[in-house]
Tab-separated table of C-alpha atoms in Angstrom:
chain	number	residue	atom	x	y	z
G	1	MET	CA	0.203	-0.287	0.168
G	2	ASN	CA	1.778	3.132	-0.973
G	3	VAL	CA	0.867	6.222	1.393
G	4	THR	CA	3.409	8.756	0.236
G	5	MET	CA	1.048	9.562	-2.983
G	6	PRO	CA	1.156	12.844	-4.157
G	7	VAL	CA	-1.822	15.066	-3.693
G	8	VAL	CA	-3.140	17.893	-5.537
G	9	ARG	CA	-4.758	21.371	-4.603
G	10	ALA	CA	-8.662	21.636	-5.669
G	11	ARG	CA	-9.658	24.756	-7.552
G	12	TRP	CA	-12.624	26.225	-7.737
G	13	SER	CA	-13.962	23.354	-10.374
G	14	ASP	CA	-13.303	20.386	-8.500
G	15	ILE	CA	-15.988	21.951	-5.655
G	16	ASN	CA	-18.660	19.505	-7.256
G	17	ARG	CA	-16.198	16.376	-7.600
G	18	ILE	CA	-15.557	17.121	-3.356
G	19	ALA	CA	-19.021	17.130	-2.788
G	20	ASP	CA	-19.981	14.404	-4.796
G	21	LEU	CA	-17.280	12.173	-2.709
G	22	VAL	CA	-18.395	13.298	0.969
G	23	THR	CA	-21.908	11.932	-0.208
G	24	GLU	CA	-20.549	8.500	-1.458
G	25	ALA	CA	-18.757	8.418	1.538
G	26	LEU	CA	-20.814	9.162	3.931
G	27	SER	CA	-24.519	8.730	2.616
G	28	PRO	CA	-24.190	4.441	3.762
G	29	THR	CA	-23.023	5.490	7.252
G	30	PRO	CA	-25.215	5.880	10.572
G	31	LEU	CA	-24.066	9.542	10.715
G	32	GLY	CA	-25.547	9.950	7.684
G	33	ALA	CA	-28.738	8.773	8.310
G	34	TRP	CA	-28.938	10.324	11.232
G	35	LEU	CA	-28.222	13.641	9.979
G	36	VAL	CA	-30.901	12.957	6.672
G	37	PRO	CA	-33.386	10.116	7.571
G	38	ASP	CA	-35.680	10.088	4.413
G	39	GLU	CA	-32.733	7.405	2.148
G	40	ARG	CA	-34.312	8.892	-0.596
G	41	ARG	CA	-33.443	12.499	-0.326
G	42	ARG	CA	-30.315	12.320	1.545
G	43	PRO	CA	-28.004	12.123	-1.726
G	44	THR	CA	-29.511	15.027	-2.614
G	45	ILE	CA	-29.018	16.788	0.587
G	46	LEU	CA	-25.647	16.010	1.726
G	47	THR	CA	-23.914	16.847	-1.974
G	48	ALA	CA	-26.187	20.432	-1.099
G	49	VAL	CA	-24.494	20.743	2.122
G	50	ALA	CA	-20.607	19.580	1.778
G	51	ARG	CA	-20.978	21.933	-1.713
G	52	ILE	CA	-21.002	24.757	0.783
G	53	TRP	CA	-18.276	23.786	3.420
G	54	THR	CA	-16.210	22.790	0.534
G	55	GLU	CA	-16.654	26.099	-1.096
G	56	HIS	CA	-16.276	27.922	2.690
G	57	ALA	CA	-12.764	26.302	2.572
G	58	LEU	CA	-11.465	27.392	-0.500
G	59	LEU	CA	-12.082	30.333	0.582
G	60	PHE	CA	-10.745	30.168	3.825
G	61	GLY	CA	-8.286	27.163	3.864
G	62	ASP	CA	-7.232	24.193	1.238
G	63	ALA	CA	-8.515	21.331	-0.442
G	64	PHE	CA	-7.089	18.738	-1.638
G	65	LEU	CA	-7.357	15.208	-3.775
G	66	LEU	CA	-6.262	12.759	-5.116
G	67	PRO	CA	-4.491	12.998	-8.505
G	68	ASP	CA	-7.164	9.920	-9.438
G	69	ARG	CA	-9.714	12.343	-7.613
G	70	THR	CA	-10.846	9.285	-5.807
G	71	ALA	CA	-10.093	10.863	-2.520
G	72	ALA	CA	-9.776	14.730	-1.026
G	73	THR	CA	-9.586	16.536	1.914
G	74	ALA	CA	-10.687	20.012	2.927
G	75	TRP	CA	-8.859	22.071	5.852
G	76	PHE	CA	-9.669	25.731	7.400
G	77	HIS	CA	-6.747	28.221	8.560
G	78	ARG	CA	-7.955	29.035	11.913
G	79	TYR	CA	-4.553	31.079	12.963
G	80	ARG	CA	-7.558	33.818	13.337
G	81	PRO	CA	-11.775	33.816	13.375
G	82	ILE	CA	-13.042	32.666	10.457
G	83	PRO	CA	-16.710	33.910	9.460
G	84	PRO	CA	-19.491	31.242	8.393
G	85	PRO	CA	-19.936	30.543	5.209
G	86	ALA	CA	-22.101	33.361	3.303
G	87	ARG	CA	-25.894	32.998	3.397
G	88	TYR	CA	-25.277	30.099	5.068
G	89	ALA	CA	-28.452	29.946	7.273
G	90	ASP	CA	-30.550	30.380	4.360
G	91	ARG	CA	-28.203	27.980	1.930
G	92	LEU	CA	-28.416	25.195	4.616
G	93	ALA	CA	-32.310	25.945	5.263
G	94	ASP	CA	-33.108	25.649	0.973
G	95	ALA	CA	-30.667	22.688	0.891
G	96	CYS	CA	-31.931	20.635	4.378
G	97	GLY	CA	-35.490	21.550	4.381
G	98	ALA	CA	-36.852	19.398	7.756
G	99	HIS	CA	-33.343	17.979	8.739
G	100	GLU	CA	-31.694	21.741	8.943
G	101	LYS	CA	-31.820	21.899	12.922
G	102	ARG	CA	-29.983	18.606	12.752
G	103	PHE	CA	-27.338	20.047	10.421
G	104	LEU	CA	-27.093	22.635	12.967
G	105	GLN	CA	-26.803	20.247	16.375
G	106	PHE	CA	-23.850	18.628	14.738
G	107	ASP	CA	-21.899	22.490	13.457
G	108	GLN	CA	-22.458	23.765	17.163
G	109	ALA	CA	-21.542	20.063	18.779
G	110	LEU	CA	-17.955	20.217	16.746
G	111	ALA	CA	-17.627	24.063	17.409
G	112	ALA	CA	-18.182	23.764	21.437
G	113	GLN	CA	-15.300	21.122	21.787
G	114	ARG	CA	-12.884	22.987	18.901
G	115	PRO	CA	-8.651	24.299	20.245
G	116	ALA	CA	-9.088	27.751	20.534
G	117	GLU	CA	-5.295	28.092	19.951
G	118	PRO	CA	-4.206	28.908	16.208
G	119	HIS	CA	-3.821	25.788	14.295
G	120	ASN	CA	-5.389	23.917	10.869
G	121	HIS	CA	-8.704	21.980	11.131
G	122	LEU	CA	-8.969	18.789	9.423
G	123	ALA	CA	-12.768	19.501	8.479
G	124	LEU	CA	-13.156	16.821	6.061
G	125	LEU	CA	-11.349	13.445	4.994
G	126	ALA	CA	-13.860	11.474	2.193
G	127	ALA	CA	-12.433	8.735	0.482
G	128	PRO	CA	-14.962	6.180	-0.540
G	129	GLY	CA	-14.196	2.594	-0.697
G	130	PRO	CA	-12.855	0.242	1.830
G	131	ALA	CA	-9.573	1.426	3.885
G	132	GLU	CA	-7.719	-1.200	2.556
G	133	SER	CA	-7.497	0.648	-0.911
G	134	GLY	CA	-5.089	3.214	1.198
G	135	ARG	CA	-6.887	6.489	-0.575
G	136	PRO	CA	-7.965	7.461	2.924
G	137	ALA	CA	-4.412	6.883	4.021
G	138	ALA	CA	-2.796	8.242	0.940
G	139	VAL	CA	-5.233	11.298	0.641
G	140	LEU	CA	-4.367	12.552	4.778
G	141	ALA	CA	-0.152	12.066	3.501
G	142	GLY	CA	-0.398	13.858	1.300
G	143	ALA	CA	-2.448	16.827	2.221
G	144	GLN	CA	-0.922	16.663	6.049
G	145	ARG	CA	2.745	17.056	4.058
G	146	TRP	CA	1.365	20.616	2.403
G	147	MET	CA	-0.651	21.587	5.961
G	148	ASP	CA	2.997	20.699	8.283
G	149	THR	CA	5.110	23.695	6.188
G	150	LEU	CA	2.131	26.356	7.361
G	151	SER	CA	4.002	25.453	10.913
G	152	LEU	CA	0.749	25.193	12.543
G	153	PRO	CA	-0.128	22.290	14.918
G	154	THR	CA	-3.536	20.455	12.983
G	155	TYR	CA	-6.543	19.083	14.673
G	156	THR	CA	-9.328	16.950	13.646
G	157	GLU	CA	-12.453	14.525	15.106
G	158	VAL	CA	-13.054	11.474	14.427
G	159	PHE	CA	-15.984	9.256	14.929
G	160	THR	CA	-14.599	5.693	14.774
G	161	GLU	CA	-11.859	3.525	16.394
G	162	ALA	CA	-10.487	2.545	12.475
G	163	ASP	CA	-10.182	6.414	11.734
G	164	ARG	CA	-8.524	7.392	15.559
G	165	ASP	CA	-6.118	4.589	14.238
G	166	LEU	CA	-5.329	5.783	10.816
G	167	PHE	CA	-4.859	9.348	12.409
G	168	GLN	CA	-2.415	8.049	15.306
G	169	ARG	CA	-0.724	6.398	12.526
G	170	HIS	CA	0.158	9.478	10.778
G	171	GLY	CA	1.662	11.541	14.345
G	172	TYR	CA	-1.399	12.280	15.732
G	173	THR	CA	-2.017	11.994	19.586
G	174	HIS	CA	-5.505	11.703	21.032
G	175	ARG	CA	-6.217	15.041	22.842
G	176	ASP	CA	-9.719	14.507	24.230
G	177	THR	CA	-12.518	11.406	24.222
G	178	ILE	CA	-16.146	13.400	24.314
G	179	PRO	CA	-19.095	11.768	24.672
G	180	VAL	CA	-21.970	12.465	22.174
G	181	GLY	CA	-25.532	12.323	23.213
G	182	GLY	CA	-24.164	8.990	25.152
G	183	HIS	CA	-24.118	7.015	21.395
G	184	THR	CA	-21.263	7.350	20.026
G	185	THR	CA	-17.852	9.825	21.121
G	186	THR	CA	-15.805	12.419	19.559
G	187	HIS	CA	-12.162	11.339	19.493
G	188	ALA	CA	-10.095	15.233	19.258
G	189	MET	CA	-6.522	14.522	17.379
G	190	TRP	CA	-4.102	16.826	17.408
G	191	ARG	CA	-0.736	16.858	15.532
G	192	LEU	CA	2.052	19.212	15.855
G	193	SER	CA	4.350	20.797	12.392
G	194	PRO	CA	7.589	18.899	12.739
G	195	PHE	CA	8.138	23.673	11.578
G	196	TRP	CA	6.126	23.903	14.863
G	197	THR	CA	7.612	27.051	16.786
G	198	GLY	CA	6.073	26.087	20.057
G	199	ARG	CA	4.252	29.532	19.834
G	200	ALA	CA	0.899	29.874	20.964
G	201	SER	CA	-2.133	32.166	21.197
G	202	ARG	CA	-2.279	33.863	24.793
G	203	ASN	CA	-5.997	32.205	24.749
G	204	THR	CA	-4.946	28.331	25.232
G	205	CYS	CA	-8.363	27.201	26.592
G	206	SER	CA	-10.929	24.993	25.702
G	207	PRO	CA	-14.141	26.091	24.597
G	208	VAL	CA	-16.959	23.752	27.041
G	209	ARG	CA	-17.932	20.516	25.716
G	210	ARG	CA	-21.895	20.365	24.618
G	211	PRO	CA	-23.230	16.863	23.611
G	212	LEU	CA	-25.176	16.070	20.909
G	213	ALA	CA	-27.449	13.044	20.502
G	214	LEU	CA	-25.955	11.089	17.473
G	215	PRO	CA	-25.912	7.327	16.247
G	216	ARG	CA	-23.680	4.528	17.139
G	217	ASN	CA	-20.778	4.462	14.495
G	218	ASN	CA	-19.229	1.900	12.582
G	219	SER	CA	-15.728	1.779	10.924
G	220	SER	CA	-15.833	4.213	7.858
G	221	THR	CA	-13.458	5.718	5.386
G	222	LEU	CA	-15.084	8.860	5.956
G	223	PHE	CA	-14.752	10.566	9.368
G	224	ALA	CA	-16.410	13.849	9.383
G	225	LEU	CA	-18.327	16.613	7.782
G	226	ARG	CA	-18.438	20.274	9.350
């Protein structure tokens, strides 16, 4: 298995492809089913929401694809506060309809546990198919090399043991385990850049954690849609 495959930096024209990858990976998971119980509408809604966040990542962060476009990551540069996506409330309502509240709850739960110190935030990793394909590891390793050059720590949240193991193999340490509504847990993961100078924000307190009821997750190749 080759985990050192290069990645390409996503462009505006790649937004739809990344959104499709997110949908393909997330739709069959328990998390996808909780966000959109209506199986018939689920792909359309997940694609629309993924498109909003991928677009936002290209404005306030970075996104990367494997060269064959079979896996992607999206990141936010959180060295300062960033605004929500443009017209987010209206766009989310239009995309989700009756399911809007679940997406808002999910957003709030993730934001409540995010570190206050400057970092680069891996918001999503979409690699449809079995982990044995090597795509999750390849896209993570390639994108991580780019982000390390920015000399800030990187942070992410994972929802399965398999994903936690994947990130630990790529230099992440377990920062916290947060109960999520009594049904599952979120594993907050943290990685220092090899170029990290040790200078952090004056405000290093983590926000208060707030639980959210989500379904129990099984192993998957996508760890989150934020």
